[in-house]
Short mmCIF file of C-alpha atoms in Angstrom, two decimals:
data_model
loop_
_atom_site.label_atom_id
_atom_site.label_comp_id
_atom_site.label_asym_id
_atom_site.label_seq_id
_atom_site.Cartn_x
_atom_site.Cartn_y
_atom_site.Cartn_z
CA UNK A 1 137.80 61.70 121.04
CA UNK A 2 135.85 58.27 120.40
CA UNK A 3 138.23 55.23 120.15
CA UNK A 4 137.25 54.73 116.92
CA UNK A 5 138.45 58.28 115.38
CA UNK A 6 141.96 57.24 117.67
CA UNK A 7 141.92 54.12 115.82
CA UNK A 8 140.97 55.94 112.54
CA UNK A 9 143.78 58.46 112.75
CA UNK A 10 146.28 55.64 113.70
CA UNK A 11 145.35 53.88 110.57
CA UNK A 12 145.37 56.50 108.20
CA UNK A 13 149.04 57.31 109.73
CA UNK A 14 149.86 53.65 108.79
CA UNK A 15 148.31 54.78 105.24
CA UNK A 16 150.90 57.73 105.17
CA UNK A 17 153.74 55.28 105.89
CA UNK A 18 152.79 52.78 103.35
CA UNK A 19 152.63 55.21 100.81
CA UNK A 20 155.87 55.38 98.68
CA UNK A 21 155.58 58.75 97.39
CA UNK A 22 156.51 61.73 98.84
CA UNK A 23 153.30 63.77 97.25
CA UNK A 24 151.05 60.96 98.55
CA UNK A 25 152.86 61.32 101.86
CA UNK A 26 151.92 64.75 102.19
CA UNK A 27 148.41 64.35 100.81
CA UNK A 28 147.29 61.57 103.27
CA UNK A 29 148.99 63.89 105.88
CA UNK A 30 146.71 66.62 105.15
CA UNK A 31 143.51 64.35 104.89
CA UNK A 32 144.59 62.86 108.67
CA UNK A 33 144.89 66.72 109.82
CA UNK A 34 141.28 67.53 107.70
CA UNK A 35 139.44 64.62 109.58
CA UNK A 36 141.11 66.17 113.16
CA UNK A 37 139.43 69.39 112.49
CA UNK A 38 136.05 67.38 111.20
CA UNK A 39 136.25 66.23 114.53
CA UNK A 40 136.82 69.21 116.50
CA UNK A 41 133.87 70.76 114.72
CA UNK A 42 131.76 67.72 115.38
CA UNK A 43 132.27 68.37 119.25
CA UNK A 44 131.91 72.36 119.08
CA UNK A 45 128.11 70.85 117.48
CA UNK A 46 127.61 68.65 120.89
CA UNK A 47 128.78 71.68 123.00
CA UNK A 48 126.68 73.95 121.05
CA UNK A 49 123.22 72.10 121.39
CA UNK A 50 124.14 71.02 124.78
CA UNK A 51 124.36 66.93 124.63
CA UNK A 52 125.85 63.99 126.14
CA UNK A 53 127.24 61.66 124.08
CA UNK A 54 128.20 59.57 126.72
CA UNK A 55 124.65 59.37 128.05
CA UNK A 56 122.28 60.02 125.34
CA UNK A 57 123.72 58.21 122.27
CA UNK A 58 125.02 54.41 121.30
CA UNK A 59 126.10 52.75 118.63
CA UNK A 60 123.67 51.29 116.34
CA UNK A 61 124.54 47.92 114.00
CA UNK A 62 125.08 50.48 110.75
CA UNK A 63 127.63 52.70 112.02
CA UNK A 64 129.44 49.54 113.63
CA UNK A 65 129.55 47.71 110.00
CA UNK A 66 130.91 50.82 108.33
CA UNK A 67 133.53 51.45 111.41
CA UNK A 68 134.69 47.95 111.62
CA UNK A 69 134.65 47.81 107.26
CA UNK A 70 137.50 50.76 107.59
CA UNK A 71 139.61 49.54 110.28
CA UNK A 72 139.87 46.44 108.70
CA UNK A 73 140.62 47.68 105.64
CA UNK A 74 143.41 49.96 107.25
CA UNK A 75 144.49 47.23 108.95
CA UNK A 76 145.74 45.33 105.44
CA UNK A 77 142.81 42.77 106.20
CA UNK A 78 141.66 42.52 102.49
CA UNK A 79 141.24 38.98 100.64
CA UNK A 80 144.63 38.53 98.99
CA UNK A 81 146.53 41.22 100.56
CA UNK A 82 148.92 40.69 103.84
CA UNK A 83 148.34 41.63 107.33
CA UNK A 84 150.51 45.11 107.83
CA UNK A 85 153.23 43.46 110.28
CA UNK A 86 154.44 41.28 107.47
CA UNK A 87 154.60 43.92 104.46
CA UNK A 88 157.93 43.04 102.64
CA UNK A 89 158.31 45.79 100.05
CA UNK A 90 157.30 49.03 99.03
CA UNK A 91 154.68 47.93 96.24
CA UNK A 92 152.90 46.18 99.29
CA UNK A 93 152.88 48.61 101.11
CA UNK A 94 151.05 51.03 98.50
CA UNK A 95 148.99 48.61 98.05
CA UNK A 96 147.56 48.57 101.66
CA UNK A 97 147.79 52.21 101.35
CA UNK A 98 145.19 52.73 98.18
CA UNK A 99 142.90 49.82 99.87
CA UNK A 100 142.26 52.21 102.32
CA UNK A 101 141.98 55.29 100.71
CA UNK A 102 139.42 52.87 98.38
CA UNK A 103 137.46 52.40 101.53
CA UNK A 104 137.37 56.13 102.57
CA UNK A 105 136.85 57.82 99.26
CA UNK A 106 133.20 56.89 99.08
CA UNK A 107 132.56 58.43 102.87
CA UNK A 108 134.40 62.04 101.14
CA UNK A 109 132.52 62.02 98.37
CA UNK A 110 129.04 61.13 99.80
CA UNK A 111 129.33 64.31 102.80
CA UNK A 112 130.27 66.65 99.51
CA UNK A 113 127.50 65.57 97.82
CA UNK A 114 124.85 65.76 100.54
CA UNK A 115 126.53 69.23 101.71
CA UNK A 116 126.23 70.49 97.67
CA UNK A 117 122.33 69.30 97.68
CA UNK A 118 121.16 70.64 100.89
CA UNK A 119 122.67 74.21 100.69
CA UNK A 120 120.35 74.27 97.31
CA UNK A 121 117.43 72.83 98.81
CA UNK A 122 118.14 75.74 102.91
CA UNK A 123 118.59 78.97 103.03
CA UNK A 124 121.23 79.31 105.43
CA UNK A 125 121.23 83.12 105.68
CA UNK A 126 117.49 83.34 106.94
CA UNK A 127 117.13 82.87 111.12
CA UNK A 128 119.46 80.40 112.84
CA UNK A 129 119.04 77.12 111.18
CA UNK A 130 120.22 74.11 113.57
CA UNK A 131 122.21 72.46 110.74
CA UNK A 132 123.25 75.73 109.39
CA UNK A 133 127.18 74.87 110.44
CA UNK A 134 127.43 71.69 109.58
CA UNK A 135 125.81 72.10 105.68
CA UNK A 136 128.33 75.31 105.44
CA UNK A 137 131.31 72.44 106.45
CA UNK A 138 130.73 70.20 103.60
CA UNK A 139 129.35 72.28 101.03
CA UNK A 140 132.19 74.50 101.59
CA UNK A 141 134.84 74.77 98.52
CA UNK A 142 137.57 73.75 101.23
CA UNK A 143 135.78 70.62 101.58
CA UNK A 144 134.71 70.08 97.88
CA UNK A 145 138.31 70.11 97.21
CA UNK A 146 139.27 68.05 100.06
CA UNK A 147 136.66 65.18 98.36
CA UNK A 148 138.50 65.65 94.80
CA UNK A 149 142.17 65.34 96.03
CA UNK A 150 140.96 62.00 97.98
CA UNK A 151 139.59 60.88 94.65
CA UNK A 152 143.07 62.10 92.78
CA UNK A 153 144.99 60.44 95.27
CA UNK A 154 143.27 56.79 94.85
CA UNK A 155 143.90 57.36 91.10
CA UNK A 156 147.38 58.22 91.64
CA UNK A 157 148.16 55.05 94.68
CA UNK A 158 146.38 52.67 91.70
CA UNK A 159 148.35 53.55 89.02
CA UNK A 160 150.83 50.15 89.43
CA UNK A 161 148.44 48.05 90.59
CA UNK A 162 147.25 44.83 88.14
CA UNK A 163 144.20 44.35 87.08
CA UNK A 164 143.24 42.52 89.65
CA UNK A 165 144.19 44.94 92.31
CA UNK A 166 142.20 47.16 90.83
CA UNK A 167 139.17 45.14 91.25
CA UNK A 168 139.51 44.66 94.83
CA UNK A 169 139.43 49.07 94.82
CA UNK A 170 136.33 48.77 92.92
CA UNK A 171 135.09 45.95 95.13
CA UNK A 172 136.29 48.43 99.07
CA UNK A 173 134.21 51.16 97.45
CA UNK A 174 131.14 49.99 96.93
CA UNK A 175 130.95 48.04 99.76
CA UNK A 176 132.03 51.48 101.61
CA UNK A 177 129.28 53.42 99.72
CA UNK A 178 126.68 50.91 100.74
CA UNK A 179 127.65 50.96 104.57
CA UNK A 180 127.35 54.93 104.36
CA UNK A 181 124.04 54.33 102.58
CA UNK A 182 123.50 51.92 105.51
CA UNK A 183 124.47 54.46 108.35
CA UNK A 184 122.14 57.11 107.09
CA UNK A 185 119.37 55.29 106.17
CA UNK A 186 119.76 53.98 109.86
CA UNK A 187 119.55 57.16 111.80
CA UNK A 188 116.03 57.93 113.81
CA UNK A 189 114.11 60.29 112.85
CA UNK A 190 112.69 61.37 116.31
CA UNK A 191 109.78 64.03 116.95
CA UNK A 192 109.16 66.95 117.66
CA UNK A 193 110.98 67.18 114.06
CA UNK A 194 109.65 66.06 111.36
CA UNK A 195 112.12 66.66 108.62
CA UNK A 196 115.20 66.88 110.32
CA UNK A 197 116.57 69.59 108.11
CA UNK A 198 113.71 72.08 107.67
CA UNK A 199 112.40 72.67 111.00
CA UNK A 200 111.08 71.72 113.75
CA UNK A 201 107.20 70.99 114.23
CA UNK A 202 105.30 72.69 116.71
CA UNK A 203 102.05 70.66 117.49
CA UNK A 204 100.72 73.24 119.93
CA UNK A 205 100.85 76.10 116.64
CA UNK A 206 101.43 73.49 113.53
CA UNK A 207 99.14 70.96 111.75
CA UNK A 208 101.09 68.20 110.08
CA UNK A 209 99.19 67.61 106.75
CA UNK A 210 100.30 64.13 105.45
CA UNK A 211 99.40 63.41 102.06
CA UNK A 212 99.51 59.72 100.69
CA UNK A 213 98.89 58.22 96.82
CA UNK A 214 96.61 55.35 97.57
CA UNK A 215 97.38 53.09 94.39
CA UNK A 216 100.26 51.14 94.45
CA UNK A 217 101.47 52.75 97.71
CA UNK A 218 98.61 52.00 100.06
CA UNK A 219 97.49 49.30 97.93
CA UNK A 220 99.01 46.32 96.40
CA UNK A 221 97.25 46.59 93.14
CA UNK A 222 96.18 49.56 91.23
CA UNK A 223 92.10 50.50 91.49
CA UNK A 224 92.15 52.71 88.89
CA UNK A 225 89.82 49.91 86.80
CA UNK A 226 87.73 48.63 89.79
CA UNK A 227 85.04 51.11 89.11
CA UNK A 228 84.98 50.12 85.63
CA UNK A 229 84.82 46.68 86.35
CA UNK A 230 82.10 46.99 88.72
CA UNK A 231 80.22 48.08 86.13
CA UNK A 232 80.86 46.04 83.28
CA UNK A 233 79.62 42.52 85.56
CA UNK A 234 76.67 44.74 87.03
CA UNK A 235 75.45 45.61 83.49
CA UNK A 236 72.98 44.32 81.31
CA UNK A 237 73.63 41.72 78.47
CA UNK A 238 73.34 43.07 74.84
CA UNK A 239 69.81 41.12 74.40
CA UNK A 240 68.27 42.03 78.09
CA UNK A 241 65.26 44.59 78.68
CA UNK A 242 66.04 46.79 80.89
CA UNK A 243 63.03 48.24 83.46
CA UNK A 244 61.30 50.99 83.11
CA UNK A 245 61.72 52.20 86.69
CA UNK A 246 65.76 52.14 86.46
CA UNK A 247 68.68 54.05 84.78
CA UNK A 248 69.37 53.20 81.23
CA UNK A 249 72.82 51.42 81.24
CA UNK A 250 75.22 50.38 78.50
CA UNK A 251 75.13 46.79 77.60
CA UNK A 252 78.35 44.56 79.24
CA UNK A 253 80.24 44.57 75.93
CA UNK A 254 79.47 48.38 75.16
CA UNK A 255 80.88 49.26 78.31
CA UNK A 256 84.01 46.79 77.76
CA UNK A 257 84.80 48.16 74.05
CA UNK A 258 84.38 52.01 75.57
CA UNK A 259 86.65 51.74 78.78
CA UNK A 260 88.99 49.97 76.61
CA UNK A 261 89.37 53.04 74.60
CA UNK A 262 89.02 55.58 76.99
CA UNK A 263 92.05 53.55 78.69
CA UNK A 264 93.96 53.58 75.62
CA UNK A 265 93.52 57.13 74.61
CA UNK A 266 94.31 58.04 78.09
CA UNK A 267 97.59 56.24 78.05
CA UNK A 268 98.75 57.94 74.84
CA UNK A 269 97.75 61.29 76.27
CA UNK A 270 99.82 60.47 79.54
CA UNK A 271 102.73 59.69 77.89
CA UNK A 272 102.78 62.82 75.39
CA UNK A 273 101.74 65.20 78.64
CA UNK A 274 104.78 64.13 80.18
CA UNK A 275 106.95 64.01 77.43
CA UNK A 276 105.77 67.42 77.01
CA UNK A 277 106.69 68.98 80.50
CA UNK A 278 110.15 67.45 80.95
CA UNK A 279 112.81 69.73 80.54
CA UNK A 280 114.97 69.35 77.43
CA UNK A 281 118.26 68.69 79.03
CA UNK A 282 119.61 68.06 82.61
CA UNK A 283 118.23 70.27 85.34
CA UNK A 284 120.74 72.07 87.64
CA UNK A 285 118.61 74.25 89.80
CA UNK A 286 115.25 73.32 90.95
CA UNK A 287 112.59 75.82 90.13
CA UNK A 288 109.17 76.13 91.57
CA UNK A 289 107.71 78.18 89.13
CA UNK A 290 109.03 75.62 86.03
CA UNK A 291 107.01 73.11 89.06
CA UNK A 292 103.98 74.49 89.15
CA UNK A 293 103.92 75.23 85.57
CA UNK A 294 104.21 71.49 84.60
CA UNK A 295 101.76 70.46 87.49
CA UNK A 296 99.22 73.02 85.84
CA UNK A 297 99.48 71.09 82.62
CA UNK A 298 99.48 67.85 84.38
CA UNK A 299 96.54 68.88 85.74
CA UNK A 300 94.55 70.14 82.43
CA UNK A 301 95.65 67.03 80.94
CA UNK A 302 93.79 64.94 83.92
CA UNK A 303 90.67 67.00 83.72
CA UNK A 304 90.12 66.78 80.15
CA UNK A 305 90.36 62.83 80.60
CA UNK A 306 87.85 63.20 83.47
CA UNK A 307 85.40 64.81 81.23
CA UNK A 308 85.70 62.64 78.67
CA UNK A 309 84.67 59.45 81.21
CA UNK A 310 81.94 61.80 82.59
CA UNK A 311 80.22 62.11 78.84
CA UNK A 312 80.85 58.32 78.13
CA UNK A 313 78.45 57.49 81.19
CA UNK A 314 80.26 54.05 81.67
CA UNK A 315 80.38 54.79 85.30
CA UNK A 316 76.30 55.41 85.47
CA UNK A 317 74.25 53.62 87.34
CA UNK A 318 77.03 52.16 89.48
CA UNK A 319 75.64 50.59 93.35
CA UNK A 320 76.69 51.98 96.28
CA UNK A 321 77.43 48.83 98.08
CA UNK A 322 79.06 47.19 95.19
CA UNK A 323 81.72 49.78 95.74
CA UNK A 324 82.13 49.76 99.16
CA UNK A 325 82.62 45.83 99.18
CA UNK A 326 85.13 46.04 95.93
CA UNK A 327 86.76 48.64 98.18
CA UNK A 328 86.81 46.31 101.67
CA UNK A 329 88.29 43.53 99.01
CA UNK A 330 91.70 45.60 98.26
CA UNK A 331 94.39 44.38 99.69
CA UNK A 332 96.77 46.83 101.33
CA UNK A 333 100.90 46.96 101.78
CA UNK A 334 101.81 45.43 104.38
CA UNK A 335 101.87 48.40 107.96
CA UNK A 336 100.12 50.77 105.91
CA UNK A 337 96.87 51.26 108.18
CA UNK A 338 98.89 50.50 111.32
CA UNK A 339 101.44 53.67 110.04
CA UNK A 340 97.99 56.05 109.51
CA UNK A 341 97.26 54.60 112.82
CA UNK A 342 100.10 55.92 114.53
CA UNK A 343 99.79 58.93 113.10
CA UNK A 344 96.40 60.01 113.96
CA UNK A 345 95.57 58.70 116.98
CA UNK A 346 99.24 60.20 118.27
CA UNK A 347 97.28 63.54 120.16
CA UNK A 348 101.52 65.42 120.66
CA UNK A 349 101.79 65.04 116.64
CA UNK A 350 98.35 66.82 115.50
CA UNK A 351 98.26 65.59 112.07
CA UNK A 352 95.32 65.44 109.40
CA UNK A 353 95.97 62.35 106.94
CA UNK A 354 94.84 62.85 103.14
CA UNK A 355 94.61 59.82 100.74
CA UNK A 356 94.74 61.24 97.02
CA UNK A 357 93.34 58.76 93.90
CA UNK A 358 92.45 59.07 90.46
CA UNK A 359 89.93 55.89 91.13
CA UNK A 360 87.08 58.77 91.16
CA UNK A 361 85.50 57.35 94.56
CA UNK A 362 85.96 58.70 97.85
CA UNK A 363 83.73 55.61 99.44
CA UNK A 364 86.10 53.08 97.47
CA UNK A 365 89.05 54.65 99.64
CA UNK A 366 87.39 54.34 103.00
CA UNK A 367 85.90 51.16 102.77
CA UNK A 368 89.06 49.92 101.92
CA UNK A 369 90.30 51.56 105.63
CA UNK A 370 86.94 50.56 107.04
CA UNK A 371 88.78 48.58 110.42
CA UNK A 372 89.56 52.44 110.92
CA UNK A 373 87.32 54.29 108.19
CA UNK A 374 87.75 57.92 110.76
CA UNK A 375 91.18 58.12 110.39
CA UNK A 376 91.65 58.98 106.78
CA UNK A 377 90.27 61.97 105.01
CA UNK A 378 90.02 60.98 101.22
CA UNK A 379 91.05 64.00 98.58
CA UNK A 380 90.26 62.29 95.45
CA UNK A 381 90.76 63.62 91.94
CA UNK A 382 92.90 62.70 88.98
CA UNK A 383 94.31 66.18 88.93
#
């Protein structure tokens, strides 16, 4: 056992004596006896997939923020409360004794949630998933009801605590939420797996596809308009001939007034497509087929608004290298070609990058990579 579950278990046995209820007693008893078997089960996991903790793990700055947050907090060190060697009366003592079930509720109700989610999202009974054990754990109704008596017995330890107490509670459990947060978003995610609870990736037999949008995600600014643009300053003035030997174009200000529309009538569209697909009330299952049906219709709607630019012919008569240096221009987020760089030149991962737009131009996309235009295969299409 790590010295901080020792030091955990000590504290929530200083909880249990601090509490001045016998029910309370016996519930903070049972939670101390829960986390022992949590435990036990966490160490049957490092048996079972044959690690070292000792050797192969350490302590990274999230999981030392949380642990230090709780003992802390066990400890009586909250702003305003005293330290637990000088706790005078029974009210104090409950007090110290709901600070720190304020502290831990958060961590209960986070691993019930997560457990709830991902045994919707796996199939547990097909093959022998690596996680399969742990997701049964805290998605199991032992453990769902383990979460709601924590949460009953906070409510319960607050009930004589001032208004000001009971802003301190508040104050322990989001802090505590955001240091879980913390600690998860902090864990590595380390190949050969590349979503650590599907399975693992096999670059010998799989091919990684990685699909990115490219507006707003690889880009700072959207290029849905560039195009457009482009060819509103390349056009002709209202009063200029045009020559013979070239491609009627729309005048500067015909071009203007006729995006301007299209743009228009494709925002209303948008936002009656998608009005249109959301589901009526609150989803409790995800469906694939109610998915695909609504990416269908997302689809139609996008085609439809592609065929209406087509028959405008405000993109006609666009130049080649006017697009390519309005594509070298965009500025990009800050890592993004250094991440696709990782990713393709990295031979053990065998990966195939796709950028997707609805800026209609393949060459706008890879000029805009052009330090490494062969690492990015461009699917572009509004649908």
């Amino acid at each position: 056992m790590s010295t901080f579950s020792a030091l955990l278990l000590k504290r929530m046995k200083l909880a249990e004596e601090c509490a001045d209820d016998d029910d309370a007693k016996i519930s903070i008893s049972e939670l101390r006896k829960a986390v022992l078997e949590e435990l036990k089960m966490h160490n049957s996991f490092v048996q079972e997939w044959g690690s070292d903790l000792a050797k192969e793990s350490s302590v990274n700055s999230a999981t030392v923020k949380y642990t230090e947050f709780l003992l802390a907090t066990a400890s009586g060190k909250v702003e305003g409360v005293k330290g637990p060697g000088k706790l005078a009366t029974p009210f104090e003592k409950t007090k110290v004794a709901a600070y720190t079930l304020g502290a831990m509720t958060p961590c209960m109700r986070l691993y019930a949630y997560l457990g709830k989610e991902l045994e919707a999202l796996l199939d547990l009974h097909e093959g022998s998933h690596p996680y399969r054990k742990w997701i049964e754990n805290y998605s199991s109704e032992g453990f769902q009801a383990s979460a709601v008596q924590t949460e009953d017995l906070l409510d319960k330890l607050s009930v004589s605590l001032t208004g000001e107490e009971l802003d301190i509670i508040e104050k322990l459990y989001h802090q505590a939420m955001k240091l879980e947060i913390d600690f998860f978003s902090a864990q590595p995610v380390v190949q050969p797996t590349v979503v650590p609870l599907t399975k693992e990736h096999n670059p010998a037999e799989d091919r990684l596809m990685l699909f990115s949008d490219f507006d707003l995600t690889c880009t700072v600014v959207d290029s849905s308009a560039i195009l457009a643009e482009i060819a509103i300053v390349t056009a002709p003035k209202s009063d200029q001939i045009q020559p013979e030997n070239k491609l009627a174009r729309m005048s500067s200000a015909d071009l203007r007034n006729t995006w301007g529309l299209l743009s228009r009538q494709y925002t209303e569209e948008f936002e009656e497509c998608i009005e249109s697909i959301m589901p009526p009330e609150k989803v409790d299952k995800f469906k694939y087929e109610d998915l695909r049906k609504a990416l269908e219709q997302l689809s139609d709607f996008e085609k439809r608004a592609n065929d209406r630019v087509i028959e405008s012919g405000v993109l006609k008569g666009l130049n080649h290298e006017d697009i390519k240096r309005a594509g070298e221009r965009l500025i990009l987020q800050d890592g993004c070609t250094t991440f696709f760089q990782k990713v393709v030149k990295n031979v053990n991962l065998n990966a195939n990058v796709h950028v997707l737009s609805y800026c209609w131009c393949g060459d706008l996309i890879r000029s805009a990579f052009s330090s490494e235009p062969r690492f990015v295969n461009s699917w572009y299409d509004m649908a």
